[in-house]
JSON list of C-alpha atoms in Angstrom, two decimals:
[
{"chain": "A", "resi": 1, "resn": "ARG", "atom": "CA", "xyz": [107.09, 47.25, 13.24]},
{"chain": "A", "resi": 2, "resn": "ALA", "atom": "CA", "xyz": [103.61, 45.90, 12.56]},
{"chain": "A", "resi": 3, "resn": "ALA", "atom": "CA", "xyz": [102.11, 48.16, 15.22]},
{"chain": "A", "resi": 4, "resn": "TRP", "atom": "CA", "xyz": [103.37, 51.24, 13.38]},
{"chain": "A", "resi": 5, "resn": "GLY", "atom": "CA", "xyz": [102.20, 50.09, 9.96]},
{"chain": "A", "resi": 6, "resn": "PRO", "atom": "CA", "xyz": [103.35, 52.32, 7.11]},
{"chain": "A", "resi": 7, "resn": "LEU", "atom": "CA", "xyz": [105.02, 54.73, 9.58]},
{"chain": "A", "resi": 8, "resn": "ALA", "atom": "CA", "xyz": [107.64, 52.13, 10.41]},
{"chain": "A", "resi": 9, "resn": "ARG", "atom": "CA", "xyz": [110.18, 52.98, 7.74]},
{"chain": "A", "resi": 10, "resn": "LEU", "atom": "CA", "xyz": [113.34, 51.62, 9.29]},
{"chain": "A", "resi": 11, "resn": "GLU", "atom": "CA", "xyz": [115.53, 53.48, 6.82]},
{"chain": "A", "resi": 12, "resn": "ARG", "atom": "CA", "xyz": [114.25, 56.73, 8.37]},
{"chain": "A", "resi": 13, "resn": "VAL", "atom": "CA", "xyz": [114.88, 55.71, 11.99]},
{"chain": "A", "resi": 14, "resn": "SER", "atom": "CA", "xyz": [118.07, 56.68, 13.80]},
{"chain": "A", "resi": 15, "resn": "VAL", "atom": "CA", "xyz": [119.04, 55.67, 17.30]},
{"chain": "A", "resi": 16, "resn": "ILE", "atom": "CA", "xyz": [120.88, 58.32, 19.25]},
{"chain": "A", "resi": 17, "resn": "GLY", "atom": "CA", "xyz": [122.64, 56.87, 22.27]},
{"chain": "A", "resi": 18, "resn": "ASN", "atom": "CA", "xyz": [122.78, 58.74, 25.56]},
{"chain": "A", "resi": 19, "resn": "GLY", "atom": "CA", "xyz": [126.55, 58.92, 25.37]},
{"chain": "A", "resi": 20, "resn": "ILE", "atom": "CA", "xyz": [127.20, 56.75, 28.42]},
{"chain": "A", "resi": 21, "resn": "ASP", "atom": "CA", "xyz": [129.44, 53.72, 28.10]},
{"chain": "A", "resi": 22, "resn": "LEU", "atom": "CA", "xyz": [127.52, 51.38, 30.39]},
{"chain": "A", "resi": 23, "resn": "HIS", "atom": "CA", "xyz": [130.46, 49.00, 30.76]},
{"chain": "A", "resi": 24, "resn": "ARG", "atom": "CA", "xyz": [132.41, 51.75, 32.58]},
{"chain": "A", "resi": 25, "resn": "PHE", "atom": "CA", "xyz": [129.70, 51.93, 35.25]},
{"chain": "A", "resi": 26, "resn": "GLU", "atom": "CA", "xyz": [129.20, 48.29, 36.18]},
{"chain": "A", "resi": 27, "resn": "ALA", "atom": "CA", "xyz": [128.46, 47.69, 39.85]},
{"chain": "A", "resi": 28, "resn": "PRO", "atom": "CA", "xyz": [131.46, 46.54, 41.90]},
{"chain": "A", "resi": 29, "resn": "THR", "atom": "CA", "xyz": [131.50, 43.18, 43.63]},
{"chain": "A", "resi": 30, "resn": "GLY", "atom": "CA", "xyz": [132.64, 42.54, 47.18]},
{"chain": "A", "resi": 31, "resn": "SER", "atom": "CA", "xyz": [131.49, 43.09, 50.71]},
{"chain": "A", "resi": 32, "resn": "ALA", "atom": "CA", "xyz": [129.53, 46.15, 51.74]},
{"chain": "A", "resi": 33, "resn": "PRO", "atom": "CA", "xyz": [131.22, 48.63, 54.08]},
{"chain": "A", "resi": 34, "resn": "THR", "atom": "CA", "xyz": [129.91, 48.95, 57.65]},
{"chain": "A", "resi": 35, "resn": "ARG", "atom": "CA", "xyz": [129.72, 52.75, 57.33]},
{"chain": "A", "resi": 36, "resn": "ARG", "atom": "CA", "xyz": [127.00, 53.92, 54.99]},
{"chain": "A", "resi": 37, "resn": "THR", "atom": "CA", "xyz": [128.40, 56.33, 52.43]},
{"chain": "A", "resi": 38, "resn": "LEU", "atom": "CA", "xyz": [126.00, 58.50, 50.48]},
{"chain": "A", "resi": 39, "resn": "GLY", "atom": "CA", "xyz": [127.06, 60.72, 47.65]},
{"chain": "A", "resi": 40, "resn": "MET", "atom": "CA", "xyz": [126.12, 62.97, 44.80]},
{"chain": "A", "resi": 41, "resn": "HIS", "atom": "CA", "xyz": [127.96, 64.52, 41.89]},
{"chain": "A", "resi": 42, "resn": "SER", "atom": "CA", "xyz": [126.53, 67.58, 40.25]},
{"chain": "A", "resi": 43, "resn": "ARG", "atom": "CA", "xyz": [126.83, 71.29, 39.77]},
{"chain": "A", "resi": 44, "resn": "PHE", "atom": "CA", "xyz": [126.48, 73.24, 42.99]},
{"chain": "A", "resi": 45, "resn": "THR", "atom": "CA", "xyz": [123.60, 75.53, 42.02]},
{"chain": "A", "resi": 46, "resn": "ALA", "atom": "CA", "xyz": [120.33, 76.71, 43.53]},
{"chain": "A", "resi": 47, "resn": "SER", "atom": "CA", "xyz": [118.46, 74.12, 41.43]},
{"chain": "A", "resi": 48, "resn": "LYS", "atom": "CA", "xyz": [120.10, 71.33, 43.46]},
{"chain": "A", "resi": 49, "resn": "ASP", "atom": "CA", "xyz": [118.98, 70.60, 47.00]},
{"chain": "A", "resi": 50, "resn": "HIS", "atom": "CA", "xyz": [122.30, 69.93, 48.69]},
{"chain": "A", "resi": 51, "resn": "PRO", "atom": "CA", "xyz": [121.15, 71.72, 51.89]},
{"chain": "A", "resi": 52, "resn": "THR", "atom": "CA", "xyz": [118.39, 69.17, 52.53]},
{"chain": "A", "resi": 53, "resn": "LEU", "atom": "CA", "xyz": [120.81, 66.34, 51.87]},
{"chain": "A", "resi": 54, "resn": "ILE", "atom": "CA", "xyz": [123.30, 67.79, 54.35]},
{"chain": "A", "resi": 55, "resn": "ARG", "atom": "CA", "xyz": [120.58, 68.27, 56.96]},
{"chain": "A", "resi": 56, "resn": "ALA", "atom": "CA", "xyz": [119.48, 64.66, 56.42]},
{"chain": "A", "resi": 57, "resn": "ILE", "atom": "CA", "xyz": [123.03, 63.50, 57.21]},
{"chain": "A", "resi": 58, "resn": "ALA", "atom": "CA", "xyz": [122.90, 65.54, 60.44]},
{"chain": "A", "resi": 59, "resn": "GLU", "atom": "CA", "xyz": [119.59, 63.91, 61.39]},
{"chain": "A", "resi": 60, "resn": "LEU", "atom": "CA", "xyz": [120.85, 60.41, 60.59]},
{"chain": "A", "resi": 61, "resn": "ARG", "atom": "CA", "xyz": [123.97, 60.97, 62.67]},
{"chain": "A", "resi": 62, "resn": "ALA", "atom": "CA", "xyz": [121.89, 62.38, 65.56]},
{"chain": "A", "resi": 63, "resn": "ALA", "atom": "CA", "xyz": [119.83, 59.17, 65.43]},
{"chain": "A", "resi": 64, "resn": "GLY", "atom": "CA", "xyz": [123.01, 57.13, 65.84]},
{"chain": "A", "resi": 65, "resn": "HIS", "atom": "CA", "xyz": [123.67, 56.11, 62.24]},
{"chain": "A", "resi": 66, "resn": "ASP", "atom": "CA", "xyz": [127.27, 55.98, 61.04]},
{"chain": "A", "resi": 67, "resn": "VAL", "atom": "CA", "xyz": [126.90, 57.79, 57.72]},
{"chain": "A", "resi": 68, "resn": "ARG", "atom": "CA", "xyz": [129.21, 59.84, 55.54]},
{"chain": "A", "resi": 69, "resn": "LEU", "atom": "CA", "xyz": [128.38, 62.15, 52.63]},
{"chain": "A", "resi": 70, "resn": "ARG", "atom": "CA", "xyz": [130.66, 62.62, 49.61]},
{"chain": "A", "resi": 71, "resn": "LEU", "atom": "CA", "xyz": [129.87, 65.55, 47.32]},
{"chain": "A", "resi": 72, "resn": "ALA", "atom": "CA", "xyz": [131.61, 65.89, 43.96]},
{"chain": "A", "resi": 73, "resn": "GLY", "atom": "CA", "xyz": [131.25, 69.03, 41.90]},
{"chain": "A", "resi": 74, "resn": "ASP", "atom": "CA", "xyz": [131.64, 72.77, 42.13]},
{"chain": "A", "resi": 75, "resn": "GLY", "atom": "CA", "xyz": [129.57, 75.89, 41.73]},
{"chain": "A", "resi": 76, "resn": "GLU", "atom": "CA", "xyz": [128.16, 79.04, 43.23]},
{"chain": "A", "resi": 77, "resn": "THR", "atom": "CA", "xyz": [126.45, 77.46, 46.24]},
{"chain": "A", "resi": 78, "resn": "MET", "atom": "CA", "xyz": [129.53, 75.65, 47.57]},
{"chain": "A", "resi": 79, "resn": "PRO", "atom": "CA", "xyz": [130.55, 78.41, 50.06]},
{"chain": "A", "resi": 80, "resn": "ALA", "atom": "CA", "xyz": [127.08, 78.37, 51.65]},
{"chain": "A", "resi": 81, "resn": "LEU", "atom": "CA", "xyz": [127.12, 74.56, 51.77]},
{"chain": "A", "resi": 82, "resn": "ARG", "atom": "CA", "xyz": [130.50, 74.58, 53.51]},
{"chain": "A", "resi": 83, "resn": "ARG", "atom": "CA", "xyz": [129.09, 77.04, 56.08]},
{"chain": "A", "resi": 84, "resn": "LEU", "atom": "CA", "xyz": [126.07, 74.77, 56.64]},
{"chain": "A", "resi": 85, "resn": "VAL", "atom": "CA", "xyz": [128.33, 71.75, 57.18]},
{"chain": "A", "resi": 86, "resn": "ALA", "atom": "CA", "xyz": [130.36, 73.75, 59.72]},
{"chain": "A", "resi": 87, "resn": "ALA", "atom": "CA", "xyz": [127.22, 75.01, 61.49]},
{"chain": "A", "resi": 88, "resn": "LEU", "atom": "CA", "xyz": [125.94, 71.45, 61.83]},
{"chain": "A", "resi": 89, "resn": "ASP", "atom": "CA", "xyz": [129.36, 70.23, 63.04]},
{"chain": "A", "resi": 90, "resn": "LEU", "atom": "CA", "xyz": [129.64, 67.77, 60.14]},
{"chain": "A", "resi": 91, "resn": "GLU", "atom": "CA", "xyz": [133.16, 68.60, 58.92]},
{"chain": "A", "resi": 92, "resn": "ASP", "atom": "CA", "xyz": [134.34, 65.06, 59.75]},
{"chain": "A", "resi": 93, "resn": "HIS", "atom": "CA", "xyz": [131.37, 63.48, 57.97]},
{"chain": "A", "resi": 94, "resn": "VAL", "atom": "CA", "xyz": [130.94, 65.45, 54.74]},
{"chain": "A", "resi": 95, "resn": "ASP", "atom": "CA", "xyz": [133.60, 65.45, 52.02]},
{"chain": "A", "resi": 96, "resn": "PHE", "atom": "CA", "xyz": [133.70, 68.15, 49.36]},
{"chain": "A", "resi": 97, "resn": "LEU", "atom": "CA", "xyz": [135.67, 66.53, 46.54]},
{"chain": "A", "resi": 98, "resn": "GLY", "atom": "CA", "xyz": [135.49, 69.33, 43.99]},
{"chain": "A", "resi": 99, "resn": "MET", "atom": "CA", "xyz": [135.28, 68.55, 40.31]},
{"chain": "A", "resi": 100, "resn": "ILE", "atom": "CA", "xyz": [136.37, 65.02, 39.55]},
{"chain": "A", "resi": 101, "resn": "PRO", "atom": "CA", "xyz": [137.65, 64.05, 36.11]},
{"chain": "A", "resi": 102, "resn": "ASP", "atom": "CA", "xyz": [135.27, 62.06, 33.93]},
{"chain": "A", "resi": 103, "resn": "ALA", "atom": "CA", "xyz": [137.60, 59.06, 34.09]},
{"chain": "A", "resi": 104, "resn": "GLU", "atom": "CA", "xyz": [137.27, 58.99, 37.91]},
{"chain": "A", "resi": 105, "resn": "ILE", "atom": "CA", "xyz": [133.46, 59.07, 38.05]},
{"chain": "A", "resi": 106, "resn": "PRO", "atom": "CA", "xyz": [133.06, 55.25, 38.00]},
{"chain": "A", "resi": 107, "resn": "ALA", "atom": "CA", "xyz": [135.42, 54.91, 40.99]},
{"chain": "A", "resi": 108, "resn": "PHE", "atom": "CA", "xyz": [133.56, 57.68, 42.82]},
{"chain": "A", "resi": 109, "resn": "LEU", "atom": "CA", "xyz": [130.23, 55.93, 42.24]},
{"chain": "A", "resi": 110, "resn": "ALA", "atom": "CA", "xyz": [131.72, 52.59, 43.31]},
{"chain": "A", "resi": 111, "resn": "SER", "atom": "CA", "xyz": [132.80, 54.20, 46.60]},
{"chain": "A", "resi": 112, "resn": "LEU", "atom": "CA", "xyz": [129.19, 54.96, 47.50]},
{"chain": "A", "resi": 113, "resn": "GLY", "atom": "CA", "xyz": [126.67, 52.74, 49.19]},
{"chain": "A", "resi": 114, "resn": "ILE", "atom": "CA", "xyz": [123.84, 55.05, 48.10]},
{"chain": "A", "resi": 115, "resn": "PHE", "atom": "CA", "xyz": [123.75, 57.56, 45.26]},
{"chain": "A", "resi": 116, "resn": "VAL", "atom": "CA", "xyz": [121.48, 60.54, 45.92]},
{"chain": "A", "resi": 117, "resn": "GLN", "atom": "CA", "xyz": [120.09, 62.98, 43.38]},
{"chain": "A", "resi": 118, "resn": "ALA", "atom": "CA", "xyz": [118.89, 65.88, 45.52]},
{"chain": "A", "resi": 119, "resn": "THR", "atom": "CA", "xyz": [117.34, 68.34, 43.11]},
{"chain": "A", "resi": 120, "resn": "PHE", "atom": "CA", "xyz": [114.33, 70.52, 42.60]},
{"chain": "A", "resi": 121, "resn": "GLY", "atom": "CA", "xyz": [114.00, 69.30, 39.02]},
{"chain": "A", "resi": 122, "resn": "GLU", "atom": "CA", "xyz": [115.92, 67.46, 36.34]},
{"chain": "A", "resi": 123, "resn": "CYS", "atom": "CA", "xyz": [115.09, 66.84, 32.73]},
{"chain": "A", "resi": 124, "resn": "MET", "atom": "CA", "xyz": [117.75, 64.27, 31.93]},
{"chain": "A", "resi": 125, "resn": "SER", "atom": "CA", "xyz": [120.39, 63.85, 34.59]},
{"chain": "A", "resi": 126, "resn": "THR", "atom": "CA", "xyz": [123.62, 62.35, 33.26]},
{"chain": "A", "resi": 127, "resn": "SER", "atom": "CA", "xyz": [124.87, 61.67, 36.79]},
{"chain": "A", "resi": 128, "resn": "LEU", "atom": "CA", "xyz": [121.70, 59.74, 37.60]},
{"chain": "A", "resi": 129, "resn": "MET", "atom": "CA", "xyz": [122.05, 57.64, 34.45]},
{"chain": "A", "resi": 130, "resn": "GLN", "atom": "CA", "xyz": [125.68, 56.92, 35.33]},
{"chain": "A", "resi": 131, "resn": "ALA", "atom": "CA", "xyz": [124.71, 55.88, 38.84]},
{"chain": "A", "resi": 132, "resn": "MET", "atom": "CA", "xyz": [121.98, 53.57, 37.57]}
]
C-alpha cells in the first residue's frame, strides 16, 4: 500500500477471480504410468496447432517412444485432424474424446503425463490455467 501512496484506496479495489476452483484441479498422487500420455483440451480451430502436435507424436513413436495423445474438444478442424492421424497411421495412438463436460476436466487432466497447449496465440487460456 505504501508504494502506491494516495492511489492505494482499498475501498476502490476489487479482486476479480479467474473463475477456476483450484481445489478441483489438484495434482493426483501415485505412480507415474510407463506410457507417456500427452493431451490437450481446446476448440478445434485454425488458431490451434493440433497438426504439429500430431506430427510430433508420429516422430516420437518413430524414435521408439511409447506415447499416446488424448485430444478433448470439437470444432471445424477435427475432420482434417482425423485424416492426418489416419495418414500417419496413428489411429491406435491418438484419441479424439470430443467435448468433455466441465465436471470431467479434472479427471481428464489427471490422466495425462504432459499437458500441451499447441496454439498460434492465446490471450488467457482457461485450459492452460486449469492444467497448471
